[in-house]
CSV table of C-alpha atoms and ligand atoms in Angstrom, one decimal:
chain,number,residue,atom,x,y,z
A,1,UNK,CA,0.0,0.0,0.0
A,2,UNK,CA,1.4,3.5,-1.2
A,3,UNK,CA,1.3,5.8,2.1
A,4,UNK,CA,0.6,8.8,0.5
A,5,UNK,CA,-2.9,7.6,-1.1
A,6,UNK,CA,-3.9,7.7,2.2
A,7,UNK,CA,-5.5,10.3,4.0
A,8,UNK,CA,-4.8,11.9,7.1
A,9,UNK,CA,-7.5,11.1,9.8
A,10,UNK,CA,-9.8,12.9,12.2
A,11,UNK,CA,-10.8,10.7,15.0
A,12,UNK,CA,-14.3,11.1,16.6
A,13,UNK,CA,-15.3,9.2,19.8
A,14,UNK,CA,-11.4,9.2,20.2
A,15,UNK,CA,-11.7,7.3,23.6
A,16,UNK,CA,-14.5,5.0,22.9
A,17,UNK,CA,-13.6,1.5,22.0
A,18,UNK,CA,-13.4,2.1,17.9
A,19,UNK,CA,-11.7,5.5,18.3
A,20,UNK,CA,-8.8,3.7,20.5
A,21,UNK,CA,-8.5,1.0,18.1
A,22,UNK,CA,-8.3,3.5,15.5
A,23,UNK,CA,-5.2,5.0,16.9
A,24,UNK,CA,-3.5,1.6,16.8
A,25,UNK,CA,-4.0,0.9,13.5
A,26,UNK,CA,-3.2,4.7,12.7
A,27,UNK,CA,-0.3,4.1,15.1
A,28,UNK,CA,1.3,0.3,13.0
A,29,UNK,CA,0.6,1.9,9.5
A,30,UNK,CA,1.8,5.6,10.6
A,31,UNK,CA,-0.7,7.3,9.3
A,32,UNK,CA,-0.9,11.2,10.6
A,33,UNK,CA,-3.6,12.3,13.4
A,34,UNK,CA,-4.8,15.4,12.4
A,35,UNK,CA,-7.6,15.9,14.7
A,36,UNK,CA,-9.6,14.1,17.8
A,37,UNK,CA,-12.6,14.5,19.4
A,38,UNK,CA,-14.7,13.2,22.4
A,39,UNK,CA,-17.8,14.1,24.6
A,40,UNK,CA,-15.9,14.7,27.9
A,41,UNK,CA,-12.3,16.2,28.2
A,42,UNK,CA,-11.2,12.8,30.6
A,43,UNK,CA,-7.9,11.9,31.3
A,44,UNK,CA,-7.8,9.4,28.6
A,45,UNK,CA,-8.5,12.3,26.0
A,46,UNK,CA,-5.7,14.9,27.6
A,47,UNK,CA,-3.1,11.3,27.2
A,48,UNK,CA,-4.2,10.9,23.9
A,49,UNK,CA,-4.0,15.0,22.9
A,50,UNK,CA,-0.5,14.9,24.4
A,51,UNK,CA,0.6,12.1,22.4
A,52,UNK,CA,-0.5,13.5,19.1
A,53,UNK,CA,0.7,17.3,20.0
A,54,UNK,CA,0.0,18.2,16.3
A,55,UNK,CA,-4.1,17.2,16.5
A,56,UNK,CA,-6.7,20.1,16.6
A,57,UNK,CA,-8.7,19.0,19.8
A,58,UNK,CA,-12.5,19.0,20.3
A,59,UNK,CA,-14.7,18.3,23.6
A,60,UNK,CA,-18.7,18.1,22.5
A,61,UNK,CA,-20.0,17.9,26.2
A,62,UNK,CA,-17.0,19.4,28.8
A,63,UNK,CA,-17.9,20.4,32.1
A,64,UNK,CA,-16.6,23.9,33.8
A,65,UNK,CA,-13.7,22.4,35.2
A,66,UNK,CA,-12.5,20.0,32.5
A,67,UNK,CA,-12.5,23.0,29.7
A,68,UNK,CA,-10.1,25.1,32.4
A,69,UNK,CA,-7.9,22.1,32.7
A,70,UNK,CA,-7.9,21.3,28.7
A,71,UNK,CA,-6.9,25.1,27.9
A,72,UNK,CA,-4.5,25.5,30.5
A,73,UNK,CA,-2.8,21.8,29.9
A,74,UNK,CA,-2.4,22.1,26.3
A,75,UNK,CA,-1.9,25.4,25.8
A,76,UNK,CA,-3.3,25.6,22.5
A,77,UNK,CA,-7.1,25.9,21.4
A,78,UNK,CA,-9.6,23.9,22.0
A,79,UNK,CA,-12.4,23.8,20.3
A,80,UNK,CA,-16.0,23.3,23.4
A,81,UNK,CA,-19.3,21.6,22.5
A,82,UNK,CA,-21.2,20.1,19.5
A,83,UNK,CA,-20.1,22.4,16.9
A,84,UNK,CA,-16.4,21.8,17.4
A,85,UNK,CA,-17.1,18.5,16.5
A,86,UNK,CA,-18.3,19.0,12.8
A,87,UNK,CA,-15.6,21.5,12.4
A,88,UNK,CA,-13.2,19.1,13.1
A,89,UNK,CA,-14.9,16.7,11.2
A,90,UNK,CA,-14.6,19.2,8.0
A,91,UNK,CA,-11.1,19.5,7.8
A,92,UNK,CA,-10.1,19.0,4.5
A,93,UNK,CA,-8.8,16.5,2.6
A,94,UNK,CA,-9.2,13.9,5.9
A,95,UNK,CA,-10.7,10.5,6.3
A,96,UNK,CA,-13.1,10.7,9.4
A,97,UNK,CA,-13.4,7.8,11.5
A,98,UNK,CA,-16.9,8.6,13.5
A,99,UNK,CA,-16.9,6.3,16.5
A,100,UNK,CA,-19.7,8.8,18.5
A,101,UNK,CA,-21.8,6.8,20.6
A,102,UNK,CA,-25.4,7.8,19.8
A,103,UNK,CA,-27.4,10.2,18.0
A,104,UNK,CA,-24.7,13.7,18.5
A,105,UNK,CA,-22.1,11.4,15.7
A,106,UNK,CA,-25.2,12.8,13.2
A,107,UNK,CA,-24.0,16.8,12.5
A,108,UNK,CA,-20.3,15.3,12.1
A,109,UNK,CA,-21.5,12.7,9.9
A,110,UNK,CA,-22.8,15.7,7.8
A,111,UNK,CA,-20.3,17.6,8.4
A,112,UNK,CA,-17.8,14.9,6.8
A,113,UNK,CA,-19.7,14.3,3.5
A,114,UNK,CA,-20.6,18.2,2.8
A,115,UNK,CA,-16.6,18.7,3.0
A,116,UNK,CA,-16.2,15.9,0.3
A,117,UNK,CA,-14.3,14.3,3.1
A,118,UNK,CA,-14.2,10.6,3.4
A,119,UNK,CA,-16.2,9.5,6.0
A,120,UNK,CA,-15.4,5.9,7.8
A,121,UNK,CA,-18.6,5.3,9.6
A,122,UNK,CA,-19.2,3.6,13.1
A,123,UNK,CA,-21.8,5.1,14.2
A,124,UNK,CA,-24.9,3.6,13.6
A,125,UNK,CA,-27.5,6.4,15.1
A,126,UNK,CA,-26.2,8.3,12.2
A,127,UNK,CA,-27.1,5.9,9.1
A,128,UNK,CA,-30.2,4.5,10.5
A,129,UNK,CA,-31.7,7.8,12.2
A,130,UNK,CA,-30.3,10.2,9.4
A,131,UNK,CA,-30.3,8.2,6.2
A,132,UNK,CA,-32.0,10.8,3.9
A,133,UNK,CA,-30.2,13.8,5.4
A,134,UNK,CA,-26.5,11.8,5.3
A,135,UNK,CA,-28.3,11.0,1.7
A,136,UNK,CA,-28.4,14.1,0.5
A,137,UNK,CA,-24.8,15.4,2.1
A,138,UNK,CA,-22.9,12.6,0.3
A,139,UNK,CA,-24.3,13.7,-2.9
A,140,UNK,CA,-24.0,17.6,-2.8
A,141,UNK,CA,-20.9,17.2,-1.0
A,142,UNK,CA,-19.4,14.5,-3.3
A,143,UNK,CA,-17.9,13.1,0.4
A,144,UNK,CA,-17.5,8.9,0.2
A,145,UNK,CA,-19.5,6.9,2.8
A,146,UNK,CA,-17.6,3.6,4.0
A,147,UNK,CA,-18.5,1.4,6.7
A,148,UNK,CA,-16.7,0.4,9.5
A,149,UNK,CA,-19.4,-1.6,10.9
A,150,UNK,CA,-17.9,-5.8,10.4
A,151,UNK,CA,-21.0,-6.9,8.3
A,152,UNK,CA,-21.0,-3.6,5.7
A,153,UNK,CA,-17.0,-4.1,5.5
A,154,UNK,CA,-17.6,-7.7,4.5
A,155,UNK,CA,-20.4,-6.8,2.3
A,156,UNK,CA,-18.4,-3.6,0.3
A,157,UNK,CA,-15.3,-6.4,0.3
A,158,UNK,CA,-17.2,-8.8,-1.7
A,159,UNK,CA,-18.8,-5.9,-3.7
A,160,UNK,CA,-14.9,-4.5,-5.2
A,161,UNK,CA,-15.2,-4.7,-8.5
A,162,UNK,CA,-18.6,-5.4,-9.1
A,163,UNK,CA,-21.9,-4.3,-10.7
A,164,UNK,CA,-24.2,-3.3,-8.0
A,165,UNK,CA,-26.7,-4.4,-10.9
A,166,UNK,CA,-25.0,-8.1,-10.8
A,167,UNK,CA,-26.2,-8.6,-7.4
A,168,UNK,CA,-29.3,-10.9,-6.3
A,169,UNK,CA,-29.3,-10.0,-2.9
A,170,UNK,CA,-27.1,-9.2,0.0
A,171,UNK,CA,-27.0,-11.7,2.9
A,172,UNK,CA,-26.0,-10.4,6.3
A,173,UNK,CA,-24.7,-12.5,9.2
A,174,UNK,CA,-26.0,-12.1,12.9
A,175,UNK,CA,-24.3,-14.4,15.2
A,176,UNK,CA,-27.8,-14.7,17.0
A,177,UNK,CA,-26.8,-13.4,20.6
A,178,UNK,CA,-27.5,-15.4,24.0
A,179,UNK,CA,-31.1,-16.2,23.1
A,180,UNK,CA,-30.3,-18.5,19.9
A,181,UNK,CA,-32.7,-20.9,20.0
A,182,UNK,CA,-34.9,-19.7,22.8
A,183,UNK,CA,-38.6,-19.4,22.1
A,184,UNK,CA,-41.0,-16.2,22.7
A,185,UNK,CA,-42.0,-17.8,25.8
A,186,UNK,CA,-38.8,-17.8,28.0
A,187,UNK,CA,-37.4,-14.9,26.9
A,188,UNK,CA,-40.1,-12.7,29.3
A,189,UNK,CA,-37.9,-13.1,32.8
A,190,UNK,CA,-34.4,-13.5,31.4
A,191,UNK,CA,-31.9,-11.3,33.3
A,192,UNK,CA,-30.0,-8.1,32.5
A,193,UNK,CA,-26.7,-10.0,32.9
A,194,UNK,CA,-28.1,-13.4,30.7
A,195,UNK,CA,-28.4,-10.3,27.9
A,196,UNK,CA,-25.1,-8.9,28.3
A,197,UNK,CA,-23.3,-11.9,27.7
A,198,UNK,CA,-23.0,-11.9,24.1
A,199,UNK,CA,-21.3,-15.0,22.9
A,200,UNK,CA,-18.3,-13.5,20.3
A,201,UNK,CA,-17.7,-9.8,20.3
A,202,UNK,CA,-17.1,-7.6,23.4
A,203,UNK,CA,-19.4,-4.0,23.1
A,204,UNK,CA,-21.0,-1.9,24.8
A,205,UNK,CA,-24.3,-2.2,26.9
A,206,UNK,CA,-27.0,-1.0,24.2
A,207,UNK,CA,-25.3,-3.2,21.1
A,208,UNK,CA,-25.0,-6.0,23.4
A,209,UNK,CA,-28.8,-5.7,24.6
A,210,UNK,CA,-29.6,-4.8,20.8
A,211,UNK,CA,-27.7,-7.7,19.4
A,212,UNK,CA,-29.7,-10.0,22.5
A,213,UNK,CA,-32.6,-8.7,20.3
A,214,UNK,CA,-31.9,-9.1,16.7
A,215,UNK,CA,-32.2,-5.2,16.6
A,216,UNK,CA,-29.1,-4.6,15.9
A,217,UNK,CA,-29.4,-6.4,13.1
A,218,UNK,CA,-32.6,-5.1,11.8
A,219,UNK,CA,-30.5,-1.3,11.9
A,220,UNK,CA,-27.7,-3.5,10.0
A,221,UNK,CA,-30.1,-3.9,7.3
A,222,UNK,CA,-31.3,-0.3,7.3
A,223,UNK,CA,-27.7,0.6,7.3
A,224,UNK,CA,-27.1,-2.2,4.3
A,225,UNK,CA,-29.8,-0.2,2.3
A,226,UNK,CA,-28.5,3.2,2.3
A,227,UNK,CA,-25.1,2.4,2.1
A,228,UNK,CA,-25.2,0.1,-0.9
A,229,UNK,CA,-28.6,1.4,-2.4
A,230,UNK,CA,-30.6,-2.1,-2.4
A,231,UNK,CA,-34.1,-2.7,-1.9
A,232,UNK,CA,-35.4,-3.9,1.4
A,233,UNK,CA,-36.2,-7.7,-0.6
A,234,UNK,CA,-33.2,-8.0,-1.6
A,235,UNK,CA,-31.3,-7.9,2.1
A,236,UNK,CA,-31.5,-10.8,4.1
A,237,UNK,CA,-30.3,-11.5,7.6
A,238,UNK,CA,-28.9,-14.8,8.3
A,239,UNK,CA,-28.2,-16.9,11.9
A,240,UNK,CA,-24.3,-17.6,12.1
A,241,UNK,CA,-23.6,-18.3,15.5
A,242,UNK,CA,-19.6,-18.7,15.2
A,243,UNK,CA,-18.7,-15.1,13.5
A,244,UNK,CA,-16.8,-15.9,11.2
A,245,UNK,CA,-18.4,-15.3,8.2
A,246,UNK,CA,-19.4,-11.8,8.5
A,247,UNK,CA,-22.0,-11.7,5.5
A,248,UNK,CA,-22.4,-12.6,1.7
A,249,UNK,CA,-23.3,-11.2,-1.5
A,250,UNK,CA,-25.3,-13.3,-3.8
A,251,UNK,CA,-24.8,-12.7,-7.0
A,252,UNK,CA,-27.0,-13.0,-10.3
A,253,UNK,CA,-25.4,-15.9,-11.8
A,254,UNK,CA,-25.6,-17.7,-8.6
A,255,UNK,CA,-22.6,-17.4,-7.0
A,256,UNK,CA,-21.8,-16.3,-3.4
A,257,UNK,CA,-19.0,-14.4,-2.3
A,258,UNK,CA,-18.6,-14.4,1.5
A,259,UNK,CA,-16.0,-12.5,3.8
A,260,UNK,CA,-14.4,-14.6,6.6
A,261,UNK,CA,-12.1,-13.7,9.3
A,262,UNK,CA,-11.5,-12.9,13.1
A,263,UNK,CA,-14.0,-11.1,15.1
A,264,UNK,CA,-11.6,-8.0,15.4
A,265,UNK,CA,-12.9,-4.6,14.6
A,266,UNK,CA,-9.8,-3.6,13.4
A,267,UNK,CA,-10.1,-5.2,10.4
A,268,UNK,CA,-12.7,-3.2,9.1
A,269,UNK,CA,-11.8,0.0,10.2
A,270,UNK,CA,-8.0,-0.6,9.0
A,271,UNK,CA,-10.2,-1.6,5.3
A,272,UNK,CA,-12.3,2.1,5.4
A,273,UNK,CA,-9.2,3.6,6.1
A,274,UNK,CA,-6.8,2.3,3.8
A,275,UNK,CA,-9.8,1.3,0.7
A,276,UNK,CA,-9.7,0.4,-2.3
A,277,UNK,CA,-5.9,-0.8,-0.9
A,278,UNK,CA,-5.2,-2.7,1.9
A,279,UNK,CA,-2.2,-3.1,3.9
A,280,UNK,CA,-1.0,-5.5,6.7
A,281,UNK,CA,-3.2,-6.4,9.9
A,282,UNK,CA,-2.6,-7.3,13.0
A,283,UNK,CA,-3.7,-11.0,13.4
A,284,UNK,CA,-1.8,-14.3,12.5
A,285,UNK,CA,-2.7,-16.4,9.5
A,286,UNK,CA,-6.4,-18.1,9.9
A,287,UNK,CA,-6.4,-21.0,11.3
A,288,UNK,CA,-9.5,-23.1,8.5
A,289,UNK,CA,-8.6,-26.7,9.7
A,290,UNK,CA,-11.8,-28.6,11.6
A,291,UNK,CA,-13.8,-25.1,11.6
A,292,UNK,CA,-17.5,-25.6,11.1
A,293,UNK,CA,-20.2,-22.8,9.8
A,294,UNK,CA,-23.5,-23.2,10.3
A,295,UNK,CA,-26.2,-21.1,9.1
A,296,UNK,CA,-29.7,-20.7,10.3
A,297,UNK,CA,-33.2,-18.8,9.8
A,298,UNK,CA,-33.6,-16.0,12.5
A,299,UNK,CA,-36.1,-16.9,14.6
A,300,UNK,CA,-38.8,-13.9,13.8
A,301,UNK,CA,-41.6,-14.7,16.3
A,302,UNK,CA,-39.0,-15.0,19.3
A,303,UNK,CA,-37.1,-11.8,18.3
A,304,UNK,CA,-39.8,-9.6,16.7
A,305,UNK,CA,-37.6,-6.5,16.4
A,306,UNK,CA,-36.0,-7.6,13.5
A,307,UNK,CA,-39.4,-7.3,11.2
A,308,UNK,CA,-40.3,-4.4,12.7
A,309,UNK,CA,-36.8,-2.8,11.7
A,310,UNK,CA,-37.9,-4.1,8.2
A,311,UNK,CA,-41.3,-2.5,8.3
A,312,UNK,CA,-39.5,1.0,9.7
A,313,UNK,CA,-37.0,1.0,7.0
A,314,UNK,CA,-39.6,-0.2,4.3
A,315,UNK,CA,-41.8,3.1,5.4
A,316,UNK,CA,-38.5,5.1,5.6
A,317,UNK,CA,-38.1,8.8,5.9
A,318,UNK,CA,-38.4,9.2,10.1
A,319,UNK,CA,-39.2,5.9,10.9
A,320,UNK,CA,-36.1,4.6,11.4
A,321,UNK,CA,-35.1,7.4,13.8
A,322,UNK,CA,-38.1,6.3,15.4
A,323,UNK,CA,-37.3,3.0,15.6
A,324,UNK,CA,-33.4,4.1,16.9
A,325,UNK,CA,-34.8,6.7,19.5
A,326,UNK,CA,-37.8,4.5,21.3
A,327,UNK,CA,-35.0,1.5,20.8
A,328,UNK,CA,-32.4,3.2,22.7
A,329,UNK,CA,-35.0,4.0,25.4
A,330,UNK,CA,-36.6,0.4,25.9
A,331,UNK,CA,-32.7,-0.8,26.3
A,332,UNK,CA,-31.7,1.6,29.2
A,333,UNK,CA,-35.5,0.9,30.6
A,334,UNK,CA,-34.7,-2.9,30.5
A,335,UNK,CA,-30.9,-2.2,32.1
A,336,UNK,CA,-32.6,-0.2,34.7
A,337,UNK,CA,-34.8,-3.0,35.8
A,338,UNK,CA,-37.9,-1.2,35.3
A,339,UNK,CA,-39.0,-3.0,32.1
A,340,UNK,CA,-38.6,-6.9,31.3
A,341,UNK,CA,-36.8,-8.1,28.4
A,342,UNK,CA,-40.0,-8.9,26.2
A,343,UNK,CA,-41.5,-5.5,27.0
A,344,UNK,CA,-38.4,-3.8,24.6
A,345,UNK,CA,-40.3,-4.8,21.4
A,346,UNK,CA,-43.9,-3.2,22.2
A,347,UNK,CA,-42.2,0.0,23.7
A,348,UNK,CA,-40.7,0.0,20.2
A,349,UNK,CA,-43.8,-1.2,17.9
A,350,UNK,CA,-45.9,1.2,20.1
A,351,UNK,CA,-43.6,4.1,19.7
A,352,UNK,CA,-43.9,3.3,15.6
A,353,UNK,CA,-47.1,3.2,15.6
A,354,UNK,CA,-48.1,7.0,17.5
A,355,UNK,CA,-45.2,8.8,15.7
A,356,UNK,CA,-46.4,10.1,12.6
A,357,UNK,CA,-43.9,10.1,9.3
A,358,UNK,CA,-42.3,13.2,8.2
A,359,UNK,CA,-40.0,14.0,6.0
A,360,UNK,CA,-36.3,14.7,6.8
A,361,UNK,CA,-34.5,17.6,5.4
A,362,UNK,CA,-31.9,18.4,7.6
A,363,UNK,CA,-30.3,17.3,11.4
A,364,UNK,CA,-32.3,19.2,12.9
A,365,UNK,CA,-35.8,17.5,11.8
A,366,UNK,CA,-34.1,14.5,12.8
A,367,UNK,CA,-33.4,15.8,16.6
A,368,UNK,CA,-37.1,16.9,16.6
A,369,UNK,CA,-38.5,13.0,15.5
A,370,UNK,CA,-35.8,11.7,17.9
A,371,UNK,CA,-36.8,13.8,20.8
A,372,UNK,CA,-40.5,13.5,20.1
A,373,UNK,CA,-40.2,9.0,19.2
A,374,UNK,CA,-38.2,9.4,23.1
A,375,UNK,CA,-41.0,10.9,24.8
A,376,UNK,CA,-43.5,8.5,23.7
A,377,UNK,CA,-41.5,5.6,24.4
A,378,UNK,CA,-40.3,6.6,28.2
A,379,UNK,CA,-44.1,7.3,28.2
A,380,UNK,CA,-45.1,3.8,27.3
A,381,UNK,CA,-41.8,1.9,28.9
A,382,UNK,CA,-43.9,3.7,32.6
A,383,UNK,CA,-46.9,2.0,31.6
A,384,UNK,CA,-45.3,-1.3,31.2
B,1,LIG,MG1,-22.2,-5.3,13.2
């Protein structure tokens, strides 16, 4: 891989799982740090600022004390709050790795593609809540969307040098969480910690519960349809419990190409980083002897939220924000112990159903569904 076709990168969520990650692949293939960003100004941020003296420096949500300690520390500027996020995020002629937890990644998202910047994309909220509006910045800003999420990585691998008119249908994996193979029934009293115990990949508490669920998936498949423009019947979600495959692409003429690997996250956000190239990894050479796939049907009457994700991103415009927002509520109502772990699905299908549809133009009608599709759900999480 030839260094200088790659760009320099701004690193959002810079002390979240993905943005630490990305400064160790950033770190093996030296590529240059030109600006970080987090919500709080923790000591993990000020380490990572003092290592990378040359990075512009934002904090979306300081408090009093951190932004006196930032400025005085550094001794440089530092840019406070939301907006000095999507500055950073428009420097020019940068890859942006957005690794924001939650729905604030959205305005860097935009931010990114109106630049023409290339945008590596971990976070979720963004895609799923803010499809049209990301839409519509990619194309008047001419900015590149990649994944970073393992399924789209695998799914834009097998796509290189494709037609996107070739392809029969895209097939994502799902490894099927802790409840593979559980019926509706005994799902009702399972326990916060039987949830967070996802069988292959380490994450956070709301991907975790959301993977427990099949949601995640179902926002997988939102994701899968704005990123690579297919219809809603033509992406399928297959049961994979061993990871390894991380999804397919079917193709007209009947073959399948299918991406394999190690459950590492590095992987794919080395790939959105260094695409169309690629250049050494970090993990030793896969070991195929005695490994077994299987492959199953997703069980859609146990884990409901994965056709209700379907029926969201079939009716588009806000109702995938509305999914995301009353989603993201149910979870942390379920983590609290005040709602059980069947209950997540009808705080979600009732929140659907009293939000109308509108149409998004900008990040701001976006905030406005999100906070509206919140208040109904905390509303109907009480009554459950
Ligand atoms: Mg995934």
């Amino acid at each position: 891989m030839d260094r200088a076709a790659v760009n320099p990168l701004v690193v959002l969520g810079a002390t979240g799982s993905i943005g630490m990650q990305t400064l160790e692949v950033a770190d093996r293939l030296d590529i240059p740090i030109v600006a970080l960003g987090a919500r709080r100004g923790s000591d993990d941020l000020l380490a990572i600022a003092h290592a990378h003296p040359e990075a512009m420096i934002a904090v979306s949500a300081p408090t009093g004390a951190e932004q006196e300690r930032f400025a005085a520390e550094l001794g440089k500027r530092v840019r406070f709050g939301l907006d000095g996020l999507s500055e950073l995020a428009a420097t020019a002629g940068t890859t942006v790795v957005n690794g924001v937890v939650g729905a604030a990644g959205l305005s860097a998202s935009v931010a990114a593609l109106s630049a023409g910047n290339r945008l590596a994309l971990a976070n979720k909220e963004s895609l799923v809540a803010g499809g049209p509006v990301l839409q519509a910045a990619r194309e008047q800003g001419g900015g590149e969307l990649l994944p970073v999420d393992s399924e789209h990585s695998a799914l834009l691998q097998c796509l290189a040098g494709e037609e996107i008119t070739a392809v029969r249908r895209l097939i994502l994996t799902a490894s099927g969480g802790p409840f593979r193979g559980r019926d509706a029934g005994s799902l009702a009293d399972v326990t916060v910690d039987e949830a967070l115990a996802h069988p292959t990949w380490a994450m956070g508490p709301r991907i975790t519960i959301d993977s427990a669920t099949l949601m995640n998936k179902a926002f997988e498949v939102i994701e899968a349809h704005y990123l690579f423009g297919l219809s809603y019947d033509d992406i399928e979600v297959v049961v994979h419990p061993q990871s390894i495959v991380h999804s397919l692409v079917e193709f007209v003429d009947g073959s399948l190409k299918a991406h394999l690997g190690e459950p590492d996250m590095r992987v794919p956000i080395q790939y959105a980083i260094t695409y169309p190239h690629r250049a050494p990894g970090p993990l030793s050479p896969f070991a195929l002897s005695d490994l077994a796939l299987t492959f199953e049907p997703p069980d859609r009457a146990a884990f409901p939220l994965l056709d209700l994700g379907y029926q969201a991103g079939r009716r588009g415009e806000s109702a995938p924000a509305v999914l995301n927002a009353a989603d993201e509520i149910a979870v942390q109502a379920f983590l609290d112990g005040r709602i059980g772990f069947s209950a997540i699905p009808k705080v979600v299908a009732g929140t659907l159903e009293r939000v109308d549809l509108r149409k998004l133009t900008e990040v701001a009608d976006v905030v406005a569904v999100d906070a509206e599709a919140r208040s109904v759900a905390s509303e109907l999480a009480g009554m459950c």
